[in-house]
mmCIF file of C-alpha atoms and ligand atoms in Angstrom:
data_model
loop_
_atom_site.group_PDB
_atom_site.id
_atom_site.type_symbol
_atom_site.label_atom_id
_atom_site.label_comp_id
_atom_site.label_asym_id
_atom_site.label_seq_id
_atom_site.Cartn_x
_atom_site.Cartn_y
_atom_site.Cartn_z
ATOM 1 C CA UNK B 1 119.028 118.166 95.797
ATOM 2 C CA UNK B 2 116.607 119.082 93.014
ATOM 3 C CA UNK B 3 114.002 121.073 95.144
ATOM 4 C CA UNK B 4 111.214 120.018 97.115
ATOM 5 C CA UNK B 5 108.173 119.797 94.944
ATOM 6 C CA UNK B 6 104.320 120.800 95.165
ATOM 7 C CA UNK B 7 102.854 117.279 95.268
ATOM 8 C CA UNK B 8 99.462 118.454 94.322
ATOM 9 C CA UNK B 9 100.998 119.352 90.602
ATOM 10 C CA UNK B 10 100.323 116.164 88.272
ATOM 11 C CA UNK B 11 103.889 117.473 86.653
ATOM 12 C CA UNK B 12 105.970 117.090 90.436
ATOM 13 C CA UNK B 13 104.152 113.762 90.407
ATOM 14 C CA UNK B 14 105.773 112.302 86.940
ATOM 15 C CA UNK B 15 109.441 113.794 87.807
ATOM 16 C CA UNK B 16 108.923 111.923 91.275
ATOM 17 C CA UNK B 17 108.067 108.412 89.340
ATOM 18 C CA UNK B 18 110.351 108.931 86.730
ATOM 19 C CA UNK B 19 113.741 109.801 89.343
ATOM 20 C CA UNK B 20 112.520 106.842 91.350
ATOM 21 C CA UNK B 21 112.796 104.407 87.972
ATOM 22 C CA UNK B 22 116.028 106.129 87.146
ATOM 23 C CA UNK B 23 117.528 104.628 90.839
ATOM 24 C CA UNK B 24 117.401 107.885 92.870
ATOM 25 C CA UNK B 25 116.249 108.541 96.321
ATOM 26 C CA UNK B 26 112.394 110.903 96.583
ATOM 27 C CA UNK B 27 110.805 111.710 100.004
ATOM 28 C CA UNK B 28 107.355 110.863 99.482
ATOM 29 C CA UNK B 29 104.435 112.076 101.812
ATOM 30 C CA UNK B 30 102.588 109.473 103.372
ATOM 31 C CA UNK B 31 99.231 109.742 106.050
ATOM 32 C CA UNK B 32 102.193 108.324 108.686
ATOM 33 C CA UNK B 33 105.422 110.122 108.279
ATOM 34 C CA UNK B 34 107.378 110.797 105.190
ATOM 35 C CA UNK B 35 109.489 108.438 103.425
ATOM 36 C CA UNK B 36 112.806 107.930 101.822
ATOM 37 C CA UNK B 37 112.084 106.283 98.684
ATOM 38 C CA UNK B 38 113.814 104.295 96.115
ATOM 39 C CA UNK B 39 113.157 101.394 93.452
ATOM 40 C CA UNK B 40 112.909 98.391 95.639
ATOM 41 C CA UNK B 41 114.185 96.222 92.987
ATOM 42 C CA UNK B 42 117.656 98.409 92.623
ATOM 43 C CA UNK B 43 119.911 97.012 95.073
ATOM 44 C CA UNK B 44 122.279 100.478 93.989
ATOM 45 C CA UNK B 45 119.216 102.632 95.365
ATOM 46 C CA UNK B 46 118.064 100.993 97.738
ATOM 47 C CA UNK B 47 122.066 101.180 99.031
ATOM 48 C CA UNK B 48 121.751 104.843 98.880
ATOM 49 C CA UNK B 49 118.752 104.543 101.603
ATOM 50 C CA UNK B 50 121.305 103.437 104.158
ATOM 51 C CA UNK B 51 124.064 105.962 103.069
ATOM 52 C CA UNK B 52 121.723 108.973 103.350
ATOM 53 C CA UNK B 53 119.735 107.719 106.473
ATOM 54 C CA UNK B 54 123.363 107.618 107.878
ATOM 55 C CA UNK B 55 122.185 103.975 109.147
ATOM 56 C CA UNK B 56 125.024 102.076 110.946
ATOM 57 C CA UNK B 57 123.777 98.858 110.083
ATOM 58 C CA UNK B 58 120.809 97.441 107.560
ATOM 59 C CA UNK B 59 117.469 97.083 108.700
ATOM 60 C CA UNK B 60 114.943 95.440 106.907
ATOM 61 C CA UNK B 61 112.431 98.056 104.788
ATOM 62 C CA UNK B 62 108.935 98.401 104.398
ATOM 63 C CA UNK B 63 107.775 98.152 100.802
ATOM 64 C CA UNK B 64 105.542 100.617 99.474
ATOM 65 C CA UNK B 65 102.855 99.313 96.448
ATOM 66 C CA UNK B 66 99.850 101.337 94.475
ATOM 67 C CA UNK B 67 97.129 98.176 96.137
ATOM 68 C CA UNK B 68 96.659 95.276 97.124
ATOM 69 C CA UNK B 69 97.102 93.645 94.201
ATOM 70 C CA UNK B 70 100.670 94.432 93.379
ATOM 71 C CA UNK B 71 101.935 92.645 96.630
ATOM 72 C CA UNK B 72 101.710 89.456 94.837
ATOM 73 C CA UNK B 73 104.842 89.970 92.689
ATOM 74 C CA UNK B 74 106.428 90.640 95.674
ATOM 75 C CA UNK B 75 105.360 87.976 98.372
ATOM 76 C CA UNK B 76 103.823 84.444 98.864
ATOM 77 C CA UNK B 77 100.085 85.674 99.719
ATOM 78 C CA UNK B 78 98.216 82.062 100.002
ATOM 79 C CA UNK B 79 99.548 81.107 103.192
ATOM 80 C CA UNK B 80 97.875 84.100 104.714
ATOM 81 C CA UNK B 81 95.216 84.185 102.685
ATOM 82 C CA UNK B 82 92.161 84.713 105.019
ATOM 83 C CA UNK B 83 94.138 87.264 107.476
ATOM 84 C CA UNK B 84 95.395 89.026 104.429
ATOM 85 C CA UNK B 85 91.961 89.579 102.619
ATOM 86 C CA UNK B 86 90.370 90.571 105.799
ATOM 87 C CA UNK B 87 92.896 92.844 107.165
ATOM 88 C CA UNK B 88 93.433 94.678 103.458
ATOM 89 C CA UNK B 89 90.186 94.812 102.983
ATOM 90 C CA UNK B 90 89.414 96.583 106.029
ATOM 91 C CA UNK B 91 92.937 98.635 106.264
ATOM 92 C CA UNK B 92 94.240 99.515 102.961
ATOM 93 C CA UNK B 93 95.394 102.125 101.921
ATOM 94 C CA UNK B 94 96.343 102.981 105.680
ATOM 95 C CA UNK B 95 98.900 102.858 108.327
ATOM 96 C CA UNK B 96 98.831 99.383 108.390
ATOM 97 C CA UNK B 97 102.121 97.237 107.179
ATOM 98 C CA UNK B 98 102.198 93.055 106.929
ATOM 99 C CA UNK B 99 104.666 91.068 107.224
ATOM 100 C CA UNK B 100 105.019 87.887 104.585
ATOM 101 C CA UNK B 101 107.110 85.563 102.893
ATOM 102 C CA UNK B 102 108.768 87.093 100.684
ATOM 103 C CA UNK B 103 109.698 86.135 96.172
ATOM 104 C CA UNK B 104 113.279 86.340 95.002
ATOM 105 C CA UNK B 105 113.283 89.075 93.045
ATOM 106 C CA UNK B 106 113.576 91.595 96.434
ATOM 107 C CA UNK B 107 117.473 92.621 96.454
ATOM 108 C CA UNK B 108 118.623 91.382 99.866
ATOM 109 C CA UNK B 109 119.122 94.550 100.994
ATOM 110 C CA UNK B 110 115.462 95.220 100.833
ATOM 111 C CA UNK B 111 114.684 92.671 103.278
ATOM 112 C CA UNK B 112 117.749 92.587 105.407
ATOM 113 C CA UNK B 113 118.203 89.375 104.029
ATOM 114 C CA UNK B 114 115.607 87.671 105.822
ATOM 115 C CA UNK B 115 112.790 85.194 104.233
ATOM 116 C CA UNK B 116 109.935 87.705 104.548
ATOM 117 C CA UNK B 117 108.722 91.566 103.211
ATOM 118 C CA UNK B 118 107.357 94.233 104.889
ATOM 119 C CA UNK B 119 103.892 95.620 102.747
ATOM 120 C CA UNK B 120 102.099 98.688 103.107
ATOM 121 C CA UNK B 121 99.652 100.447 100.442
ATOM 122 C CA UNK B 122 99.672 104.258 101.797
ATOM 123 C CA UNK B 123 96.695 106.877 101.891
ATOM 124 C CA UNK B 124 98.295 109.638 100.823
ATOM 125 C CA UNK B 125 96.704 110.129 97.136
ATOM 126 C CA UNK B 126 100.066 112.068 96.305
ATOM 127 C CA UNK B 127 101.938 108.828 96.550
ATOM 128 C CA UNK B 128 99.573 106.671 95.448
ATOM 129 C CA UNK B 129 100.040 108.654 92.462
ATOM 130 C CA UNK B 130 103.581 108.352 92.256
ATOM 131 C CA UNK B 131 103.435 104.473 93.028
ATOM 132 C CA UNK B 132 100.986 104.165 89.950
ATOM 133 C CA UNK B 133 102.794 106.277 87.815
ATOM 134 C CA UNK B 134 105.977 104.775 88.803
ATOM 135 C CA UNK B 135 105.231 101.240 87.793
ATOM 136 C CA UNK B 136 107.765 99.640 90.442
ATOM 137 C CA UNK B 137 107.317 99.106 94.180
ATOM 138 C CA UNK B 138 108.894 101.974 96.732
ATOM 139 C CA UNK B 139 111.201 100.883 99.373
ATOM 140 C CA UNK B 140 111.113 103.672 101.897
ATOM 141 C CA UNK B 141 111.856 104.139 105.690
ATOM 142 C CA UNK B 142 110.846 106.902 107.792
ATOM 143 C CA UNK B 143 113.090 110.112 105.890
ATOM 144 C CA UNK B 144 115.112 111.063 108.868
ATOM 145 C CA UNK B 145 118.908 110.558 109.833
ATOM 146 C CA UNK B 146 119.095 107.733 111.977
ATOM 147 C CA UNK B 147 117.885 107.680 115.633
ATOM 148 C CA UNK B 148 115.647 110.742 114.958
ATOM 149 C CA UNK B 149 112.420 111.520 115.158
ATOM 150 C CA UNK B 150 110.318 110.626 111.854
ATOM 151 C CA UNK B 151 109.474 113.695 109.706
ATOM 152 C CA UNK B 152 105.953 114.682 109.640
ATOM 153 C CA UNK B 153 106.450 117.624 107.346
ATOM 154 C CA UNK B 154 108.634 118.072 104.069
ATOM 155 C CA UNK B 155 110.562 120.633 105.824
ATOM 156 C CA UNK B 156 111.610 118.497 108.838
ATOM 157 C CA UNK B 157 113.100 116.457 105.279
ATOM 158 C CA UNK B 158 115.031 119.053 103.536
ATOM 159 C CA UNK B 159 116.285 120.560 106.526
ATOM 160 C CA UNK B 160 117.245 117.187 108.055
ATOM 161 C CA UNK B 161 118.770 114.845 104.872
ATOM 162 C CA UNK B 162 118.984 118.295 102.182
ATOM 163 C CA UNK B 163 121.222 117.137 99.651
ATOM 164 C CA UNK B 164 121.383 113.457 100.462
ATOM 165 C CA UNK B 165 117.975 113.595 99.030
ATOM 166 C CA UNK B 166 117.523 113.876 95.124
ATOM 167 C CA UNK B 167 113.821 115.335 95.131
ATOM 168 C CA UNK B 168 111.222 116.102 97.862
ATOM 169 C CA UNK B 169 107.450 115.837 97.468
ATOM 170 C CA UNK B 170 105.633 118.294 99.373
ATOM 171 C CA UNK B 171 102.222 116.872 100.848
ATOM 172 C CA UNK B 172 101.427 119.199 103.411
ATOM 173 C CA UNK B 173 101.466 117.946 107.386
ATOM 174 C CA UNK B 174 101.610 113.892 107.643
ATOM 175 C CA UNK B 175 97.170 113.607 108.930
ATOM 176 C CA UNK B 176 98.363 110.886 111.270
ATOM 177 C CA UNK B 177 101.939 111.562 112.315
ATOM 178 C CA UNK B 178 102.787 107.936 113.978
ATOM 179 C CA UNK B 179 104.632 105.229 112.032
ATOM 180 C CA UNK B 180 102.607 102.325 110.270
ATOM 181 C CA UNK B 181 100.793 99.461 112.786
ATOM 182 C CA UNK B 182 103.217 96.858 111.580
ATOM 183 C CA UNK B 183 101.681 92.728 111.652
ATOM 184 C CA UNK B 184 103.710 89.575 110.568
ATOM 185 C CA UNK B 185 101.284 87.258 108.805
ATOM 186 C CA UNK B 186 104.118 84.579 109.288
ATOM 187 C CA UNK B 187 102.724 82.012 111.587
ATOM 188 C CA UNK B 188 99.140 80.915 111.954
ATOM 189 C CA UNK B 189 98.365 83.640 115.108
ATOM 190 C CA UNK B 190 99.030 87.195 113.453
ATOM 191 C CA UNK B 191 101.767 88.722 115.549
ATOM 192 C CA UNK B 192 101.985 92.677 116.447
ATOM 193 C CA UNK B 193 105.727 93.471 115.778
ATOM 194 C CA UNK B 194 105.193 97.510 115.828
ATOM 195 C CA UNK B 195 102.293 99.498 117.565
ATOM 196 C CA UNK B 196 101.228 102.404 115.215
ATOM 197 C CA UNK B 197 98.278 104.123 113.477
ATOM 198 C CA UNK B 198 95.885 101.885 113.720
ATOM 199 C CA UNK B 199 95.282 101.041 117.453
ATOM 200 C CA UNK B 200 95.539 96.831 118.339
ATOM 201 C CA UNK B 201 91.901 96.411 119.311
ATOM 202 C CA UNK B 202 91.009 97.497 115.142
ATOM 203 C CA UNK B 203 92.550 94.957 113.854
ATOM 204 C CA UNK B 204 91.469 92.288 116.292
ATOM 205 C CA UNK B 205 87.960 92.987 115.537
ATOM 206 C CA UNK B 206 88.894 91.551 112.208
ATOM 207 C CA UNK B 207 91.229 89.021 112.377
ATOM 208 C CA UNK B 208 90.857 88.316 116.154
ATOM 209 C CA UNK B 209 93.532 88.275 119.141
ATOM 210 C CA UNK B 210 96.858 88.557 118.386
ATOM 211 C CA UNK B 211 100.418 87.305 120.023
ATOM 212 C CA UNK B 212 102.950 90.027 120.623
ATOM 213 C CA UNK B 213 106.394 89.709 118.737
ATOM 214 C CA UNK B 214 109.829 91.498 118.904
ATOM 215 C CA UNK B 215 110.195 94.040 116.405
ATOM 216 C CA UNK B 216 113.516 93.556 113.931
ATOM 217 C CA UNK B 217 114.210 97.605 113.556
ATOM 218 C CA UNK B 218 115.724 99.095 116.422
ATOM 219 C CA UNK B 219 117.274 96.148 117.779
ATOM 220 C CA UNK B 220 119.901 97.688 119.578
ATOM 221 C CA UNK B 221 123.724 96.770 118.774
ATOM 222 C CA UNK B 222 125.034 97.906 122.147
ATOM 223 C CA UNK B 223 122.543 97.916 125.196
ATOM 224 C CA UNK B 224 120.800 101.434 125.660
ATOM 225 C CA UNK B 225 120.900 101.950 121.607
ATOM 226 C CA UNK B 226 117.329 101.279 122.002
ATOM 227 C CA UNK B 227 116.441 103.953 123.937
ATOM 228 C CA UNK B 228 118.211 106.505 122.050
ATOM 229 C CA UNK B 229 115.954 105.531 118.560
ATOM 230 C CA UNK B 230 113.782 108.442 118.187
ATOM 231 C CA UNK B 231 115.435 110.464 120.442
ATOM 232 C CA UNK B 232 115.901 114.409 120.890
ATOM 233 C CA UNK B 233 119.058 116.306 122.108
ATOM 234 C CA UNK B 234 117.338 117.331 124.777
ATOM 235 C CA UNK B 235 116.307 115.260 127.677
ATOM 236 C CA UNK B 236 112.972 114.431 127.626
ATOM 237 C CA UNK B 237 111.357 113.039 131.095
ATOM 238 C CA UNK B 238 108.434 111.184 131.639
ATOM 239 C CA UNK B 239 106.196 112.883 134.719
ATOM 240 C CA UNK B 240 103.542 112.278 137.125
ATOM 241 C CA UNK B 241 101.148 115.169 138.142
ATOM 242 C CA UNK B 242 102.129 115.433 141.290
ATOM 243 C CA UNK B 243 106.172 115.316 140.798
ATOM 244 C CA UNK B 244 105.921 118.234 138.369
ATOM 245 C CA UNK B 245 109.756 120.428 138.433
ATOM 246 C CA UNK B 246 108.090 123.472 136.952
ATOM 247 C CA UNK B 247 111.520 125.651 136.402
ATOM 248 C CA UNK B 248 111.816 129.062 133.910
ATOM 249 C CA UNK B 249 114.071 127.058 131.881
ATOM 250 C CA UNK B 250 112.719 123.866 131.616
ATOM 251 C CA UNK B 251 108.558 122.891 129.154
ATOM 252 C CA UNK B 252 106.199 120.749 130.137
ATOM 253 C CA UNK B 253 104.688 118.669 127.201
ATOM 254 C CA UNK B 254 100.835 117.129 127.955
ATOM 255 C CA UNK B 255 99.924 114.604 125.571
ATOM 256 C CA UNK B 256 96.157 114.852 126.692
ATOM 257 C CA UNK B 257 94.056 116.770 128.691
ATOM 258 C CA UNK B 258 94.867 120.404 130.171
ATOM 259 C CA UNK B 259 97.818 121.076 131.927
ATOM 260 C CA UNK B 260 97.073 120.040 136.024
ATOM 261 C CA UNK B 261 97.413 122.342 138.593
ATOM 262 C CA UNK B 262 100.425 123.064 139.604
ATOM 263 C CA UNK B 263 102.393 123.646 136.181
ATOM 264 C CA UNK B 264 102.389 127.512 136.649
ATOM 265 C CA UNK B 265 106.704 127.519 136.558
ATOM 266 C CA UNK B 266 107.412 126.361 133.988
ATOM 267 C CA UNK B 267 108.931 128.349 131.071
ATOM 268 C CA UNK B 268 106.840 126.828 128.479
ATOM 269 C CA UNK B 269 103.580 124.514 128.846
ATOM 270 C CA UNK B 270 102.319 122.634 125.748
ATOM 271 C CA UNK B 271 99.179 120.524 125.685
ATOM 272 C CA UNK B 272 98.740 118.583 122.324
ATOM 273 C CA UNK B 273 95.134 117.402 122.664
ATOM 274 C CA UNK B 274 93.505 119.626 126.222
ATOM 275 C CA UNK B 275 90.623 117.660 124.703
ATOM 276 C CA UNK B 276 91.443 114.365 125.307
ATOM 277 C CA UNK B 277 91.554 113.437 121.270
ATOM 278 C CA UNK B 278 94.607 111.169 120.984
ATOM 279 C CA UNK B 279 94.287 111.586 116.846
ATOM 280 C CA UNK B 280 95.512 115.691 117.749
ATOM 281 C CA UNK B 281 98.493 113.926 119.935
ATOM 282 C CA UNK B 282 99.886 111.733 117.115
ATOM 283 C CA UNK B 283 99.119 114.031 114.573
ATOM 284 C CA UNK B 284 101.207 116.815 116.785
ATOM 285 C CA UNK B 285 104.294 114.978 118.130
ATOM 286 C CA UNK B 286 106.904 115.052 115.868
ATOM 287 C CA UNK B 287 106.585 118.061 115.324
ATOM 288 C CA UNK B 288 106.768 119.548 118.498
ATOM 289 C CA UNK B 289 109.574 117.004 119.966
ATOM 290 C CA UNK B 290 111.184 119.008 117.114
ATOM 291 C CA UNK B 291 110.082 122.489 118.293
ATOM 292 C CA UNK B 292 111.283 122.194 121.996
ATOM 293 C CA UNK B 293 114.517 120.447 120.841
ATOM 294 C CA UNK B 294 115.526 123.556 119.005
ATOM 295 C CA UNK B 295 114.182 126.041 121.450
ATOM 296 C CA UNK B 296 116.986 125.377 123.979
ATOM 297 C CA UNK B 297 114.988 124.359 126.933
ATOM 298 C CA UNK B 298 117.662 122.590 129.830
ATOM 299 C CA UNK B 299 114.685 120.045 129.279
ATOM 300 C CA UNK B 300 111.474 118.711 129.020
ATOM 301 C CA UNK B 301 108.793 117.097 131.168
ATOM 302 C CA UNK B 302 105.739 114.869 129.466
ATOM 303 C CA UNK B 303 103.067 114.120 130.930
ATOM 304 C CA UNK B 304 101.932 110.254 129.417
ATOM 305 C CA UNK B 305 98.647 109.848 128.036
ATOM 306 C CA UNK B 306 96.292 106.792 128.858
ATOM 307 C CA UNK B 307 97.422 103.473 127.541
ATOM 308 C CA UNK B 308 94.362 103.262 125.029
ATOM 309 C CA UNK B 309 94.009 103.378 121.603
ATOM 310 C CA UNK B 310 96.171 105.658 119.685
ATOM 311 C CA UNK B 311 97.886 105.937 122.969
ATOM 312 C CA UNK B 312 99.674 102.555 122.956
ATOM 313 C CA UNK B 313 102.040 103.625 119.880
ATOM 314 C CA UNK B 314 101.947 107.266 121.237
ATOM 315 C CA UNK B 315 103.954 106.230 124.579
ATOM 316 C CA UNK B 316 105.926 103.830 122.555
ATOM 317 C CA UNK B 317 107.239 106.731 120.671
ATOM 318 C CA UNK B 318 107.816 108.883 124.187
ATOM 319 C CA UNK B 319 109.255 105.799 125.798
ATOM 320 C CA UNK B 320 112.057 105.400 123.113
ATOM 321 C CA UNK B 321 113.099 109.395 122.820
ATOM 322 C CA UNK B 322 112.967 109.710 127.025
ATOM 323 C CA UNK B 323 116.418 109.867 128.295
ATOM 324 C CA UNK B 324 115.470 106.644 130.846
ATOM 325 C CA UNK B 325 114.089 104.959 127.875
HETATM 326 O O1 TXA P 1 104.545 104.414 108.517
HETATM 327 C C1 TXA P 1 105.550 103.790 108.212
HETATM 328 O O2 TXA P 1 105.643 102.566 108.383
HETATM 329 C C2 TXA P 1 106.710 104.565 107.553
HETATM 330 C C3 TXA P 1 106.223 105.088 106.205
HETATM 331 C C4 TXA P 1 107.308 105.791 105.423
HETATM 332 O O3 TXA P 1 105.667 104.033 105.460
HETATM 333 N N1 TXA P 1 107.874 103.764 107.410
HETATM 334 C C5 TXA P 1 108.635 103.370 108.473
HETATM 335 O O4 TXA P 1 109.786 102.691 108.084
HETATM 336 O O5 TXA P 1 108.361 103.598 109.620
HETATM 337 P P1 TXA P 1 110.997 102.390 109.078
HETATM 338 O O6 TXA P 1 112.133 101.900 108.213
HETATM 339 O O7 TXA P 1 111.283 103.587 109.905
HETATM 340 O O8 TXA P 1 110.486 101.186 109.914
HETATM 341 C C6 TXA P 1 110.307 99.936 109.263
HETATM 342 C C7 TXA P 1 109.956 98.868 110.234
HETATM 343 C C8 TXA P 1 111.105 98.450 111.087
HETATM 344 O O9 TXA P 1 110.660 98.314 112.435
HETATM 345 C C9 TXA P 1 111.533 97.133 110.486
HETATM 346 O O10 TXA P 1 112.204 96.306 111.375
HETATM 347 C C10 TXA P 1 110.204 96.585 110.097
HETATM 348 O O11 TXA P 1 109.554 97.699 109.527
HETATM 349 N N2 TXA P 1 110.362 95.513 109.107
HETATM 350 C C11 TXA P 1 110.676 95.651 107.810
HETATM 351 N N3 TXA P 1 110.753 94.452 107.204
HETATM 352 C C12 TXA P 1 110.478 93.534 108.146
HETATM 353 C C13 TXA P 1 110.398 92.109 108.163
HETATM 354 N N4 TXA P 1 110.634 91.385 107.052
HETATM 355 N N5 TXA P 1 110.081 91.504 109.314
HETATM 356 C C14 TXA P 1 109.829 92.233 110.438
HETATM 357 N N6 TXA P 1 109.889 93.582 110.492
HETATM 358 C C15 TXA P 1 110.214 94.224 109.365
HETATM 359 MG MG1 MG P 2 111.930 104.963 111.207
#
């Protein structure tokens, strides 16, 4: 690896754009998680994604573009038209990632080799820069070794992929810390394929209900694969307040409120938002999944937050790193 790089320098922004034209692989911050990024129309770096993600199969990849604008090179806009204004108009830059028919000139690998592209114009001004400067779109998955959680800082990057990564872009903490709301504009009905930052009732104010769909990542090649994406060595359990195991060795984890009576035992307690503010839960996870997993607790209770909001793609997350999925 190069080095991991002060995104806020104009200079660290050029030697990002110009590695990522030369076919290598940059973790760029985004407002979600960071990325693993390479030319989308190299087949050779894109290839590379897979290798260093230590992926045992392809999955399709989200495309990463400066605005709106650029997306028509890419995909086959008019059929969405109205949905597609509306929703980039209201969304973009943001955690928000559509799903369309996709042009020829994607490599296959890009897309899985399916008829459609994955979208997404991110917030993060540092690569926005780098997607300007850059000149081609960014294909880029979540930068962590497969079945991990997603990165939310560049150290949870170098320390995870190091040398399998050419350059790292430092950004500071990922603001919103939860993967990209993900909506295929494929049929007439918009269909949610991924819950994420940007909670399901904010886009139906704009574009109206939409039908649920099966998401293509994380399809599991063996049953229980599933459960294991995003997962942590150690257990993780979901708990209700009143079947708490409070033991010396084992943390409770409370996505939001304080922690209820009755969690005095335990070795460690953690409450992400005591609040209530879902935004400090997503913007927290991640990063502490990571923090308990290397502290060497036997394991870890967590206590679900309401199903609202934020709190959809929060437990979506939990779900898929709990050891009973
Ligand atoms: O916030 C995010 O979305 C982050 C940042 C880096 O942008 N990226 C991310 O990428 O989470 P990844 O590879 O971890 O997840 C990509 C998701 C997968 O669920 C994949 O199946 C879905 O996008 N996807 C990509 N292309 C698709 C397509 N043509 N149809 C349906 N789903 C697609
Ligand atoms: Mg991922």
């Amino acid at each position: 690896m190069r080095g991991v790089l002060d995104g806020s320098d104009p200079r660290a922004v050029a030697e990002a754009a110009t590695a990522l034209r030369a076919g290598l692989l940059v973790a760029l911050p985004t407002e979600t998680v960071y990325g693993l990024g390479a030319n989308a129309l190299d087949a050779r770096a894109v290839a590379r994604i897979f290798e260093a993600k230590g992926r045992p199969h392809f999955d399709p990849l989200i495309v990463h573009v400066p605005d709106a604008d650029a997306v028509a090179t890419l995909a086959l806009v008019d059929e969405a038209r109205a949905h597609f204004a509306r929703l980039t108009a209201a969304f973009w830059p943001g955690p928000l990632t559509l799903v369309l028919p996709r042009r020829p000139v994607l490599p296959d690998l890009v897309t899985s080799g399916l008829p459609s592209v994955a979208v997404r114009v991110p917030r993060h001004p540092v690569t926005r820069a780098v997607l300007r400067a850059a000149g081609v779109p960014v294909a880029a998955p979540s930068a962590n070794p497969f079945g991990y959680v997603s990165p939310t800082t560049a150290a949870h990057v170098a320390d995870q992929l190091g040398d399998a990564v050419d350059l790292i872009l430092d950004g500071g903490p990922c603001a919103i810390g939860l993967e990209s709301t993900i909506v295929s504009l494929l049929d007439d009905r918009p269909t949610l394929l991924r819950p994420g930052g940007i909670p399901r009732a904010d886009l139906e104010a704009v574009i109206g209900p939409m039908a649920e769909g099966v998401r293509v990542l994380e399809r599991p090649l063996a049953p229980g694969q599933l459960a294991r994406h995003y997962a942590t060595r150690t257990p993780l359990r979901l708990v209700t307040p009143d079947a708490l195991t409070p033991a010396p060795e084992r943390a409770l984890l409370v996505l939001a409120g304080p922690p209820p009576a009755g969690s005095e035992g335990y070795g460690r307690i953690l409450a992400l938002a005591p609040g209530g503010d879902l935004t400090a839960t997503a913007a927290a996870l991640f990063a502490t999944l990571r923090t308990l997993d290397a502290a060497g607790h036997a394991g870890v209770d967590v206590l679900p937050c309401p199903l609202e909001g934020l709190g959809v793609a929060i437990m979506d997350r939990v779900r898929r790193a709990a050891i009973d999925g």
